[in-house]
Coordinates of C-alpha atoms in Angstrom, one line a residue:
M16 CA -2.2 -33.0 21.6
T17 CA -0.8 -30.3 19.3
N18 CA -2.6 -31.7 16.3
F19 CA -5.8 -31.8 18.2
L20 CA -5.5 -28.2 19.2
L21 CA -4.7 -27.2 15.5
R22 CA -7.8 -29.1 14.2
A23 CA -10.3 -28.3 17.0
I24 CA -9.5 -24.9 18.5
G25 CA -8.8 -21.6 16.7
L26 CA -5.6 -19.6 17.4
K27 CA -7.4 -16.8 19.4
K28 CA -9.4 -19.3 21.4
R29 CA -6.1 -21.2 22.1
I30 CA -4.5 -18.1 23.5
V31 CA -7.5 -17.2 25.5
F32 CA -7.7 -20.7 26.8
G33 CA -4.1 -20.6 27.8
Y34 CA -4.7 -17.3 29.7
V35 CA -7.7 -18.8 31.4
I36 CA -5.8 -21.9 32.6
T37 CA -2.9 -19.8 33.7
G38 CA -5.3 -17.5 35.6
A39 CA -7.0 -20.5 37.2
M40 CA -3.6 -21.8 38.4
A41 CA -2.7 -18.4 39.7
F42 CA -6.1 -18.3 41.5
M43 CA -5.3 -21.7 43.1
I44 CA -1.9 -20.4 44.2
A45 CA -3.7 -17.4 45.7
L46 CA -6.1 -19.7 47.5
L47 CA -3.3 -21.7 48.9
S48 CA -1.6 -18.5 50.0
Y49 CA -4.7 -17.3 51.6
G50 CA -5.2 -20.5 53.5
A51 CA -1.6 -20.4 54.7
F52 CA -1.6 -16.8 55.8
T53 CA -5.0 -17.1 57.4
R54 CA -3.4 -19.5 59.9
L55 CA -0.8 -16.9 60.7
S56 CA -3.3 -14.1 61.4
A57 CA -2.9 -14.6 65.1
D58 CA 0.8 -14.1 64.9
F59 CA 0.5 -10.9 62.9
R60 CA -1.5 -9.3 65.7
K61 CA 1.8 -8.7 67.3
I62 CA 2.8 -6.3 64.5
V63 CA -0.4 -4.2 64.6
L64 CA 1.3 -1.4 66.4
F65 CA 4.1 -1.4 63.8
S66 CA 1.6 -1.4 61.0
R67 CA -0.1 1.7 62.5
R68 CA 3.2 3.5 62.8
S69 CA 4.4 2.6 59.2
A70 CA 1.0 3.1 57.4
D71 CA 1.4 6.8 56.9
N72 CA 4.9 6.5 55.6
M73 CA 3.9 3.7 53.2
V74 CA 1.0 5.7 51.9
F75 CA 3.3 8.7 51.5
A76 CA 5.8 6.7 49.6
A77 CA 3.1 5.1 47.4
Q78 CA 1.5 8.4 46.6
M79 CA 4.9 9.9 45.8
A80 CA 5.7 7.1 43.4
E81 CA 2.2 7.3 41.9
M82 CA 2.5 11.1 41.4
Q83 CA 5.9 10.7 39.8
R84 CA 4.6 8.0 37.5
Q85 CA 1.6 10.1 36.5
A86 CA 3.9 13.1 35.9
L87 CA 6.1 11.0 33.6
I88 CA 3.1 9.6 31.7
Y89 CA 1.9 13.2 31.1
I90 CA 5.4 14.4 30.1
Y91 CA 6.2 11.7 27.7
E92 CA 2.8 10.6 26.5
G93 CA 0.7 13.7 26.9
H94 CA -2.3 12.3 28.7
S95 CA -4.2 15.2 30.2
S96 CA -5.9 13.0 32.7
S97 CA -2.4 12.1 34.1
G98 CA -1.6 15.8 34.5
S99 CA -4.8 16.3 36.4
Q100 CA -4.1 13.2 38.6
V101 CA -0.8 14.7 39.6
G102 CA -2.6 17.7 41.1
V103 CA -5.1 15.5 42.9
I104 CA -2.3 13.3 44.4
Y105 CA -0.3 16.4 45.4
Q106 CA -3.3 17.9 47.3
K107 CA -3.8 14.6 49.2
M108 CA -0.1 14.3 50.1
M109 CA 0.0 17.9 51.4
Q110 CA -3.1 17.3 53.6
N111 CA -1.7 14.1 55.1
I112 CA 2.0 14.6 55.2
G113 CA 2.1 16.0 58.8
G114 CA -0.7 14.2 60.6
S115 CA 0.7 10.7 61.0
E116 CA 0.7 9.3 64.6
A117 CA 3.7 7.1 63.7
I118 CA 5.7 10.1 62.6
E119 CA 5.0 11.9 65.9
Q120 CA 6.1 8.8 67.9
L121 CA 9.3 8.4 65.9
G122 CA 10.3 12.1 66.2
A123 CA 10.6 12.5 62.4
K124 CA 9.1 16.0 62.0
A125 CA 12.3 17.5 60.5
V126 CA 12.4 14.8 57.9
V127 CA 8.7 15.5 57.0
T128 CA 9.3 19.2 56.8
L129 CA 12.1 18.7 54.2
A130 CA 10.0 16.2 52.3
K131 CA 7.2 18.8 52.1
K132 CA 9.5 21.5 50.9
H133 CA 10.9 19.3 48.1
L134 CA 7.4 18.1 47.2
E135 CA 6.2 21.7 46.7
A136 CA 9.2 22.4 44.5
Y137 CA 8.5 19.3 42.5
Y138 CA 4.9 20.3 41.9
E139 CA 5.9 23.9 40.9
A140 CA 8.4 22.5 38.3
F141 CA 5.7 20.1 37.0
Q142 CA 3.3 23.0 36.5
E143 CA 5.9 24.9 34.4
V144 CA 6.5 21.7 32.4
R145 CA 2.8 21.4 31.8
R146 CA 2.6 25.0 30.6
Q147 CA 5.6 24.5 28.2
R148 CA 4.2 21.3 26.9
Q149 CA 0.8 22.8 26.2
L150 CA 2.5 25.6 24.2
Q151 CA 4.5 23.0 22.3
A152 CA 1.4 21.0 21.6
R153 CA -0.4 24.1 20.2
L154 CA 2.5 24.7 17.8
V155 CA 2.6 21.2 16.6
K156 CA -1.2 20.6 16.2
S157 CA -2.1 23.9 14.7
E158 CA 0.7 26.0 13.3
F159 CA 2.8 23.1 11.9
R160 CA -0.3 21.8 10.1
V161 CA -1.3 25.2 8.8
H162 CA 2.2 26.1 7.5
A163 CA 2.7 22.7 5.9
T164 CA -0.8 22.7 4.3
R165 CA -0.4 26.3 3.0
G166 CA 3.1 25.5 1.7
Q167 CA 1.9 22.4 -0.1
Q168 CA -1.0 24.4 -1.7
L169 CA 1.4 27.1 -3.0
I170 CA 3.7 24.5 -4.5
E171 CA 0.8 22.8 -6.2
E172 CA -0.3 26.1 -7.6
L173 CA 3.3 26.7 -8.8
I174 CA 3.2 23.2 -10.5
R175 CA 0.0 24.1 -12.3
E176 CA 1.5 27.4 -13.5
E177 CA 4.9 26.1 -14.5
G178 CA 3.5 22.9 -16.1
E179 CA 5.7 20.0 -17.1
T180 CA 8.8 22.2 -17.8
R181 CA 9.7 22.5 -14.1
L182 CA 7.8 19.6 -12.6
L183 CA 10.9 17.9 -11.3
E184 CA 12.0 21.0 -9.4
C185 CA 8.5 21.6 -8.0
T186 CA 8.4 17.9 -6.9
K187 CA 11.7 18.2 -5.2
M188 CA 10.5 21.3 -3.4
L189 CA 7.3 19.6 -2.3
N190 CA 9.3 16.6 -1.0
A191 CA 11.6 18.9 0.9
L192 CA 8.7 20.7 2.5
L193 CA 7.1 17.4 3.5
Q194 CA 10.4 16.2 5.0
I195 CA 10.4 19.3 7.3
E196 CA 7.2 18.1 9.0
K197 CA 8.4 14.5 9.0
N198 CA 11.7 15.3 10.7
A199 CA 10.0 17.7 13.1
Y200 CA 7.6 15.0 14.3
R201 CA 10.5 12.6 14.5
Y202 CA 12.4 14.9 16.8
L203 CA 9.3 15.4 19.0
D204 CA 8.9 11.6 19.2
S205 CA 12.5 10.8 19.9
F206 CA 14.1 14.0 21.1
D207 CA 17.1 13.2 18.8
G208 CA 18.9 16.4 17.9
D209 CA 19.9 15.0 14.5
F210 CA 16.3 15.5 13.4
I211 CA 16.5 19.2 14.2
K212 CA 19.5 19.5 11.8
A213 CA 17.6 17.5 9.2
A214 CA 14.5 19.7 9.5
L215 CA 16.6 22.9 9.2
F216 CA 18.4 21.4 6.3
N217 CA 15.1 20.7 4.6
I218 CA 14.0 24.3 5.3
Q219 CA 17.2 25.6 3.6
E220 CA 16.8 23.2 0.8
T221 CA 13.2 24.3 0.2
R222 CA 14.3 27.9 0.4
S223 CA 17.1 27.3 -2.1
L224 CA 14.7 25.6 -4.5
I225 CA 12.3 28.6 -4.2
G226 CA 15.1 30.8 -5.3
H227 CA 15.3 28.9 -8.6
F228 CA 11.9 30.3 -9.6
Q229 CA 11.1 33.8 -10.8
Q230 CA 9.8 35.9 -8.0
N231 CA 6.0 36.2 -7.9
H232 CA 3.2 36.3 -5.4
Q233 CA 3.4 32.5 -4.9
T234 CA 7.2 32.4 -4.2
I235 CA 7.0 35.5 -1.9
E236 CA 4.1 33.9 0.1
L237 CA 5.9 30.6 0.1
N238 CA 9.0 32.2 1.6
N239 CA 6.8 33.9 4.2
V240 CA 5.2 30.6 5.0
L241 CA 8.6 28.9 5.2
N242 CA 9.9 31.6 7.6
S243 CA 6.8 31.2 9.8
Y244 CA 7.2 27.4 9.6
E245 CA 10.9 27.7 10.7
S246 CA 10.0 30.1 13.6
S247 CA 7.2 27.8 14.8
F248 CA 9.6 24.8 14.6
L249 CA 12.4 26.5 16.5
E250 CA 9.9 27.7 19.1
A251 CA 8.6 24.1 19.5
V252 CA 12.2 22.9 19.9
Q253 CA 12.9 25.5 22.5
R254 CA 9.7 24.6 24.4
T255 CA 10.6 21.0 24.2
R256 CA 14.2 21.5 25.4
G257 CA 12.8 23.7 28.2
Y258 CA 10.4 21.1 29.7
L259 CA 13.0 18.3 29.1
Y260 CA 15.5 20.3 31.2
L261 CA 12.9 20.8 33.9
T262 CA 12.0 17.1 33.8
S263 CA 15.6 15.7 33.7
V264 CA 17.2 18.2 36.1
V265 CA 14.8 20.1 38.3
M266 CA 12.0 17.6 38.8
A267 CA 14.5 14.7 39.0
A268 CA 16.4 16.4 41.7
Q269 CA 13.3 17.3 43.7
A270 CA 11.9 13.8 43.3
Y271 CA 15.2 12.4 44.4
E272 CA 15.2 14.6 47.6
T273 CA 11.6 13.8 48.3
M274 CA 12.2 10.0 47.9
Y275 CA 15.4 10.4 50.0
Q276 CA 13.4 11.8 52.9
S277 CA 10.8 9.0 52.4
K278 CA 13.6 6.5 52.6
K279 CA 14.8 8.0 55.8
L280 CA 11.3 7.5 57.2
S281 CA 11.4 3.9 55.9
A282 CA 14.7 3.3 57.6
L283 CA 13.2 4.3 60.9
M284 CA 10.3 1.9 60.3
I285 CA 12.6 -0.9 59.2
S286 CA 14.7 -0.7 62.3
E287 CA 11.7 -1.1 64.5
S288 CA 10.3 -3.9 62.3
E289 CA 13.4 -6.1 62.6
R290 CA 12.6 -6.8 66.2
I291 CA 9.2 -8.1 65.4
Q292 CA 10.3 -10.0 62.3
Q293 CA 12.7 -12.1 64.3
Q294 CA 9.8 -13.4 66.4
L295 CA 7.7 -14.3 63.4
F296 CA 10.4 -15.9 61.3
Q297 CA 10.0 -19.5 62.6
H298 CA 6.2 -19.5 62.1
V299 CA 6.3 -18.0 58.6
S300 CA 9.1 -20.3 57.3
S301 CA 7.0 -23.4 58.0
R302 CA 4.0 -22.0 56.2
L303 CA 6.2 -20.9 53.3
R304 CA 7.6 -24.4 52.7
L305 CA 4.1 -25.7 52.3
L306 CA 3.2 -22.9 50.0
L307 CA 6.4 -23.4 48.0
F308 CA 5.6 -27.0 47.4
W309 CA 2.2 -26.4 45.9
T310 CA 3.4 -23.4 43.9
V311 CA 6.2 -25.4 42.3
F312 CA 3.7 -28.2 41.4
L313 CA 1.2 -25.8 39.8
L314 CA 4.0 -23.8 38.0
L315 CA 5.2 -27.1 36.5
F316 CA 1.7 -27.8 35.3
I317 CA 1.5 -24.3 33.8
A318 CA 4.9 -24.8 32.1
L319 CA 3.8 -28.1 30.5
F320 CA 0.5 -26.6 29.4
S321 CA 2.2 -23.5 28.0
Y322 CA 4.6 -25.7 26.1
V323 CA 1.8 -27.5 24.3
I324 CA 0.0 -24.2 23.5
T325 CA 3.2 -22.6 22.3
K326 CA 3.9 -25.6 20.0
S327 CA 0.4 -25.4 18.6
I328 CA 1.2 -21.8 17.6
T329 CA 4.8 -21.9 16.6
I330 CA 4.7 -25.0 14.5
P331 CA 2.2 -23.6 11.9
L332 CA 3.9 -20.2 12.1
K333 CA 7.2 -21.8 11.2
R334 CA 5.6 -23.6 8.3
L335 CA 3.9 -20.4 7.1
T336 CA 7.2 -18.5 7.6
K337 CA 9.0 -21.0 5.4
T338 CA 6.2 -20.7 2.8
F339 CA 6.3 -16.9 2.8
K340 CA 10.1 -16.9 2.4
L341 CA 9.8 -19.1 -0.7
L342 CA 7.0 -16.9 -2.0
A343 CA 9.0 -13.7 -1.3
S344 CA 11.9 -15.2 -3.3
G345 CA 9.5 -15.4 -6.3
S346 CA 8.6 -19.0 -6.1
A347 CA 5.3 -20.0 -7.7
D348 CA 5.5 -23.6 -6.6
A349 CA 5.7 -23.2 -2.8
E350 CA 3.6 -25.6 -0.8
I351 CA 0.8 -23.9 1.1
P352 CA 0.0 -25.5 4.5
S353 CA -3.6 -26.5 5.0
Y354 CA -5.4 -25.4 8.2
P355 CA -9.1 -26.1 8.1
L356 CA -10.1 -23.6 10.8
Q357 CA -11.0 -20.0 9.6
D358 CA -8.9 -18.3 12.3
E359 CA -5.8 -16.1 12.1
L360 CA -3.7 -19.0 10.8
G361 CA -6.4 -19.7 8.2
D362 CA -6.2 -16.0 7.2
L363 CA -2.4 -16.3 6.8
T364 CA -2.9 -19.4 4.7
N365 CA -5.3 -17.6 2.5
A366 CA -2.8 -14.7 2.2
A367 CA -0.1 -17.1 1.3
A368 CA -2.4 -18.6 -1.4
S369 CA -3.1 -15.1 -2.8
F370 CA 0.7 -14.4 -2.7
K371 CA 1.3 -17.6 -4.7
E372 CA -1.4 -16.6 -7.2
K373 CA 0.3 -13.3 -7.7
N374 CA 3.7 -15.0 -8.2
I375 CA 2.1 -17.2 -10.8
A376 CA 0.6 -14.1 -12.4
L377 CA 4.0 -12.4 -12.3
R378 CA 5.6 -15.4 -13.9
T379 CA 3.0 -15.4 -16.6
S380 CA 3.5 -11.6 -17.1
K381 CA 7.2 -12.2 -17.4
Q382 CA 6.7 -14.9 -20.0
E383 CA 4.3 -12.5 -21.8
L384 CA 6.9 -9.8 -21.7
E385 CA 9.5 -12.1 -23.1
R386 CA 7.1 -13.0 -25.9
S387 CA 6.4 -9.3 -26.6
N388 CA 10.1 -8.7 -26.8
D389 CA 10.4 -11.4 -29.4
E390 CA 7.5 -10.0 -31.3
L391 CA 9.1 -6.5 -31.1
E392 CA 12.3 -7.9 -32.7
Q393 CA 10.2 -9.6 -35.4
F394 CA 8.3 -6.3 -35.9
V395 CA 11.5 -4.3 -36.4
Y396 CA 12.8 -6.9 -38.9
T397 CA 9.6 -7.1 -40.8
V398 CA 9.1 -3.3 -40.9
S399 CA 12.6 -2.7 -42.2
H400 CA 12.2 -5.4 -44.8
D401 CA 8.7 -4.3 -46.1
L402 CA 9.7 -0.6 -46.2
K403 CA 12.9 -1.4 -48.0
S404 CA 11.2 -3.5 -50.7
P405 CA 9.3 -0.6 -52.4
I406 CA 12.5 1.6 -52.2
V407 CA 14.6 -1.1 -53.9
T408 CA 11.9 -1.5 -56.5
S409 CA 11.7 2.2 -57.1
M410 CA 15.5 2.5 -57.4
G411 CA 15.5 -0.4 -60.0
F412 CA 12.9 1.2 -62.1
I413 CA 14.6 4.6 -61.9
G414 CA 17.8 3.1 -63.2
I415 CA 15.8 1.6 -66.1
I416 CA 14.1 4.9 -66.7
R417 CA 17.5 6.7 -67.0
K418 CA 18.7 4.2 -69.5
L419 CA 15.5 4.4 -71.6
A420 CA 15.6 8.2 -71.4
S421 CA 19.2 8.3 -72.6
Q422 CA 18.1 6.1 -75.6
G423 CA 15.3 8.4 -76.4
K424 CA 12.6 5.9 -75.5
A425 CA 10.3 8.4 -73.6
E426 CA 7.1 6.4 -74.0
Q427 CA 8.7 3.3 -72.4
A428 CA 10.3 5.4 -69.7
M429 CA 6.9 6.9 -68.8
G430 CA 5.5 3.3 -68.4
M431 CA 8.3 2.5 -66.0
L432 CA 7.6 5.7 -64.1
D433 CA 4.1 4.5 -63.4
K434 CA 5.6 1.5 -61.7
V435 CA 7.8 3.8 -59.6
V436 CA 4.7 5.7 -58.5
K437 CA 2.8 2.5 -57.6
A438 CA 5.8 1.3 -55.5
N439 CA 5.9 4.7 -53.7
E440 CA 2.1 4.6 -53.2
R441 CA 2.5 1.2 -51.6
M442 CA 5.2 2.5 -49.3
S443 CA 3.0 5.5 -48.4
Q444 CA 0.0 3.2 -47.6
L445 CA 2.3 1.0 -45.5
I446 CA 3.5 3.9 -43.5
N447 CA 0.0 5.2 -43.0
D448 CA -1.2 1.8 -41.8
L449 CA 1.8 1.7 -39.3
L450 CA 0.8 5.1 -38.0
E451 CA -2.8 4.0 -37.6
L452 CA -1.5 0.9 -35.6
S453 CA 0.6 3.1 -33.3
R454 CA -2.4 5.4 -32.6
V455 CA -4.5 2.6 -31.2
G456 CA -4.7 2.9 -27.4
R457 CA -2.9 6.2 -27.4
I458 CA -5.4 8.7 -28.8
D459 CA -9.1 9.0 -29.5
M460 CA -9.9 6.0 -27.2
D461 CA -12.7 7.5 -25.0
K462 CA -15.3 4.9 -24.4
K463 CA -19.1 5.1 -24.1
Q464 CA -22.2 2.9 -24.5
I465 CA -22.6 1.9 -28.2
D466 CA -25.7 0.3 -29.7
L467 CA -24.3 -2.1 -32.3
N468 CA -27.6 -2.3 -34.0
Q469 CA -27.5 1.4 -34.8
L470 CA -23.7 1.5 -35.4
L471 CA -23.6 -1.4 -37.9
G472 CA -26.9 -0.3 -39.5
D473 CA -25.3 3.0 -40.4
F474 CA -22.2 1.2 -41.4
A475 CA -24.1 -1.0 -43.8
H476 CA -25.9 2.0 -45.3
N477 CA -22.7 3.9 -45.8
Q478 CA -21.0 1.0 -47.5
S479 CA -24.0 0.1 -49.8
E480 CA -22.6 1.7 -53.0
R481 CA -19.2 0.0 -52.5
L482 CA -20.9 -3.4 -51.7
K483 CA -23.2 -3.1 -54.7
A484 CA -20.3 -2.4 -57.1
A485 CA -18.5 -5.5 -55.7
K486 CA -21.6 -7.7 -55.8
F487 CA -21.1 -8.2 -52.0
T488 CA -23.9 -8.8 -49.5
L489 CA -23.6 -7.5 -45.9
T490 CA -26.3 -8.8 -43.5
V491 CA -26.5 -7.4 -40.0
E492 CA -28.8 -9.4 -37.7
Q493 CA -31.1 -7.7 -35.2
D494 CA -30.8 -7.7 -31.4
L495 CA -27.1 -7.0 -31.3
P496 CA -25.9 -5.9 -27.8
V497 CA -25.1 -2.5 -26.4
I498 CA -21.4 -2.5 -25.5
Y499 CA -19.0 -0.1 -23.7
A500 CA -16.3 0.8 -26.2
N501 CA -14.8 3.5 -28.4
E502 CA -17.1 4.0 -31.3
S503 CA -14.6 5.0 -34.1
R504 CA -12.2 2.1 -33.2
T505 CA -15.0 -0.4 -33.0
L506 CA -16.2 0.7 -36.4
Q507 CA -12.6 0.3 -37.7
V508 CA -12.6 -3.3 -36.6
F509 CA -15.7 -4.1 -38.7
E510 CA -14.3 -2.1 -41.6
N511 CA -11.1 -4.2 -41.6
I512 CA -13.2 -7.4 -41.4
L513 CA -15.3 -6.2 -44.3
S514 CA -12.2 -5.2 -46.3
N515 CA -10.8 -8.7 -45.7
G516 CA -14.0 -10.3 -46.9
L517 CA -14.0 -8.1 -50.1
K518 CA -10.4 -9.1 -50.9
Y519 CA -10.8 -12.9 -50.4
V520 CA -14.1 -13.6 -52.3
R521 CA -14.2 -17.2 -53.5
N522 CA -16.4 -16.7 -56.5
E523 CA -16.6 -13.2 -58.0
K524 CA -19.6 -14.1 -60.2
E525 CA -21.6 -15.4 -57.3
G526 CA -20.5 -12.6 -55.1
G527 CA -19.4 -12.5 -51.5
R528 CA -21.4 -12.5 -48.3
L529 CA -20.7 -11.3 -44.8
R530 CA -23.2 -12.0 -41.9
I531 CA -22.8 -10.3 -38.5
S532 CA -24.6 -12.0 -35.6
S533 CA -24.3 -12.2 -31.8
F534 CA -24.9 -14.2 -28.7
E535 CA -23.8 -13.8 -25.1
D536 CA -22.9 -15.6 -21.9
K537 CA -22.4 -14.5 -18.2
Q538 CA -19.2 -12.5 -18.9
W539 CA -19.0 -11.7 -22.6
H540 CA -20.8 -10.4 -25.6
H541 CA -19.9 -12.5 -28.6
I542 CA -20.0 -11.0 -32.2
R543 CA -19.6 -13.4 -35.1
C544 CA -18.7 -12.1 -38.6
T545 CA -19.2 -15.1 -41.0
D546 CA -18.2 -14.8 -44.7
N547 CA -18.2 -17.2 -47.7
G548 CA -14.8 -16.5 -48.9
L549 CA -11.7 -18.6 -49.4
G550 CA -11.4 -19.5 -45.7
I551 CA -8.4 -19.6 -43.5
P552 CA -6.4 -22.8 -43.0
E553 CA -6.0 -23.7 -39.3
E554 CA -2.3 -23.3 -39.2
Y555 CA -2.7 -19.6 -40.3
R556 CA -5.5 -18.6 -38.0
E557 CA -3.1 -17.0 -35.4
K558 CA -0.5 -15.8 -37.9
I559 CA -2.9 -13.6 -39.9
F560 CA -3.1 -11.2 -36.9
G561 CA 0.7 -10.7 -37.1
L562 CA 2.1 -7.6 -38.6
F563 CA 2.4 -7.6 -42.5
Y564 CA 1.1 -11.2 -42.7
R565 CA -1.0 -12.0 -45.8
L566 CA -2.4 -15.3 -46.9
D567 CA -1.9 -14.4 -50.6
V568 CA 0.8 -11.9 -51.5
N569 CA -0.8 -11.4 -54.9
I570 CA -3.9 -9.8 -53.3
E571 CA -3.6 -6.1 -52.7
G572 CA -3.0 -5.0 -49.1
T573 CA -0.3 -4.2 -46.5
G574 CA -1.1 -7.0 -44.0
I575 CA -1.7 -4.5 -41.1
G576 CA -5.5 -4.3 -40.9
L577 CA -6.1 -7.4 -38.8
A578 CA -3.1 -6.5 -36.6
V579 CA -4.9 -3.2 -35.9
A580 CA -8.1 -5.0 -35.2
K581 CA -6.3 -7.3 -32.7
K582 CA -4.8 -4.4 -30.9
I583 CA -8.1 -2.5 -30.7
M584 CA -9.8 -5.6 -29.2
K585 CA -7.0 -6.0 -26.6
F586 CA -7.5 -2.3 -25.7
H587 CA -11.2 -3.2 -25.0
N588 CA -10.1 -6.1 -22.8
G589 CA -11.6 -8.4 -25.4
D590 CA -10.3 -10.5 -28.2
I591 CA -10.6 -11.4 -31.9
R592 CA -9.9 -14.8 -33.4
A593 CA -10.4 -16.6 -36.7
E594 CA -12.4 -19.8 -37.0
A595 CA -13.6 -22.1 -39.7
G596 CA -16.8 -21.1 -41.4
P597 CA -19.8 -23.4 -41.9
N598 CA -19.4 -23.6 -45.7
G599 CA -15.7 -23.3 -46.1
G600 CA -15.5 -19.5 -45.4
A601 CA -14.1 -17.8 -42.4
V602 CA -15.6 -16.6 -39.1
F603 CA -14.1 -13.7 -37.2
H604 CA -15.2 -14.1 -33.5
L605 CA -15.1 -10.9 -31.4
T606 CA -15.6 -10.8 -27.7
F607 CA -16.4 -7.7 -25.6
P608 CA -16.5 -8.0 -21.8
K609 CA -19.9 -7.4 -20.0
M610 CA -18.1 -6.1 -16.9
M611 CA -17.4 -2.9 -18.7
D612 CA -21.0 -2.2 -19.4
L613 CA -22.4 0.7 -17.5

């Protein structure tokens, strides 16, 4: 049965169905009750006189209870309609309190007079409570908000003037100001005096933080706003305490006295009803036994049906709870229960699946972070090694120069000095390349729409003299895409690829070639840079994008250019990878996401 409900009926429909069945059973019980008590109608004719005598008192008691209930609703929830309803009920009670035939017959005028007196006192106290609460509401809804908003604006102006130097103090001041409003509302919701202390502490804290700043028009106005805020808050507290006192002391006492007089009237009615009840007891008891039998039977049916409905709800919830606990602990392998219906349980299942996907992504990010840490360690080691090498070389040549100079061999010493200069130039180039790498993604990375046809056309024109001297041919195909990227950094990627092609020419007599072409799919623009150089063995196609890595150490370069290109492409949410060329050369494959196009 439970599995059928899970497969066939959604959660909301199950709950509604349960209510409908329960309501139907209750209706059947009501019908049985109606049938039983209809047969007793003749017997109840004997208590018509008693009913007439007790009707007025019952109405009075009901109206008093309703008026008190509406008053409490208004006091604690603030519903204006309840406040108006108190006045309506009061007027009705004052009109009907003395005109009951039953009261005349019972000789209870003195009791009614006292009840009327306490009722009037109760209503007067309520009117005062209403006035105090309206004043408090005005303070909370208008003045609190005005002071808090103006205070926040002044602090934000102070932040803009002070800048980053005192941002922390300004932030503390803003937090303290916001805590005033938070604790004020907490007090008004809970009437807990600790929140008054907390709000006053926040006011003093804010005032103390203002004192840390040089006095100017902002701090002066901020102090004035804070003083007004404090006055409004203390007035609201006083208003609240005032109407709470009226509610808990004055109104409670008058309500008690009114209800006490009502109970005295009820006692008079009860004493007379006992005589009639004894006559009806035998007849009613027989009807009650019959009604009890059917009521128990229907209640058992409801209990069984409720058990099935409950199981159909709690079983999947327990499974999902277990799943969410596993997911909350970081598990990426938690089993997600399957519920085919797209109801609330289906939504929870989908949420659990999303949670699992995020855990998987978190685990992947953690692995990526660990890999980045490993790369950072390797980077530190490599940088220290590559920076140290030119220094060691320079120191060695300087020692030789000293020795040659002491021997009077100036010409040989000058030759060695040229090698020292070259070593230092290499170290300078290495440092400049490292600085360029560090700038990627931090500065000058504004993006815009770039027409690669125009960008690479200008690039080819600017490089024409250099390419002619190197006997190198650069071909840029037409119909290249328009991408959303940083122009200077994108151009830097192509400059590094061209520089790489110039360095690794296979046949200098034949000359080198680089062709730039493109194609696209649903998500990416693909740019292919194909050369006819020495090519890149498969085992090195990932390594060449590492810092300081060079295929041939005898070829000039620092080994940073392709690392810069890789970082630039990552900034653009794209990628660059090396592939084998069609004729033994290399292909640098760039991808730019279409989703960033405007």
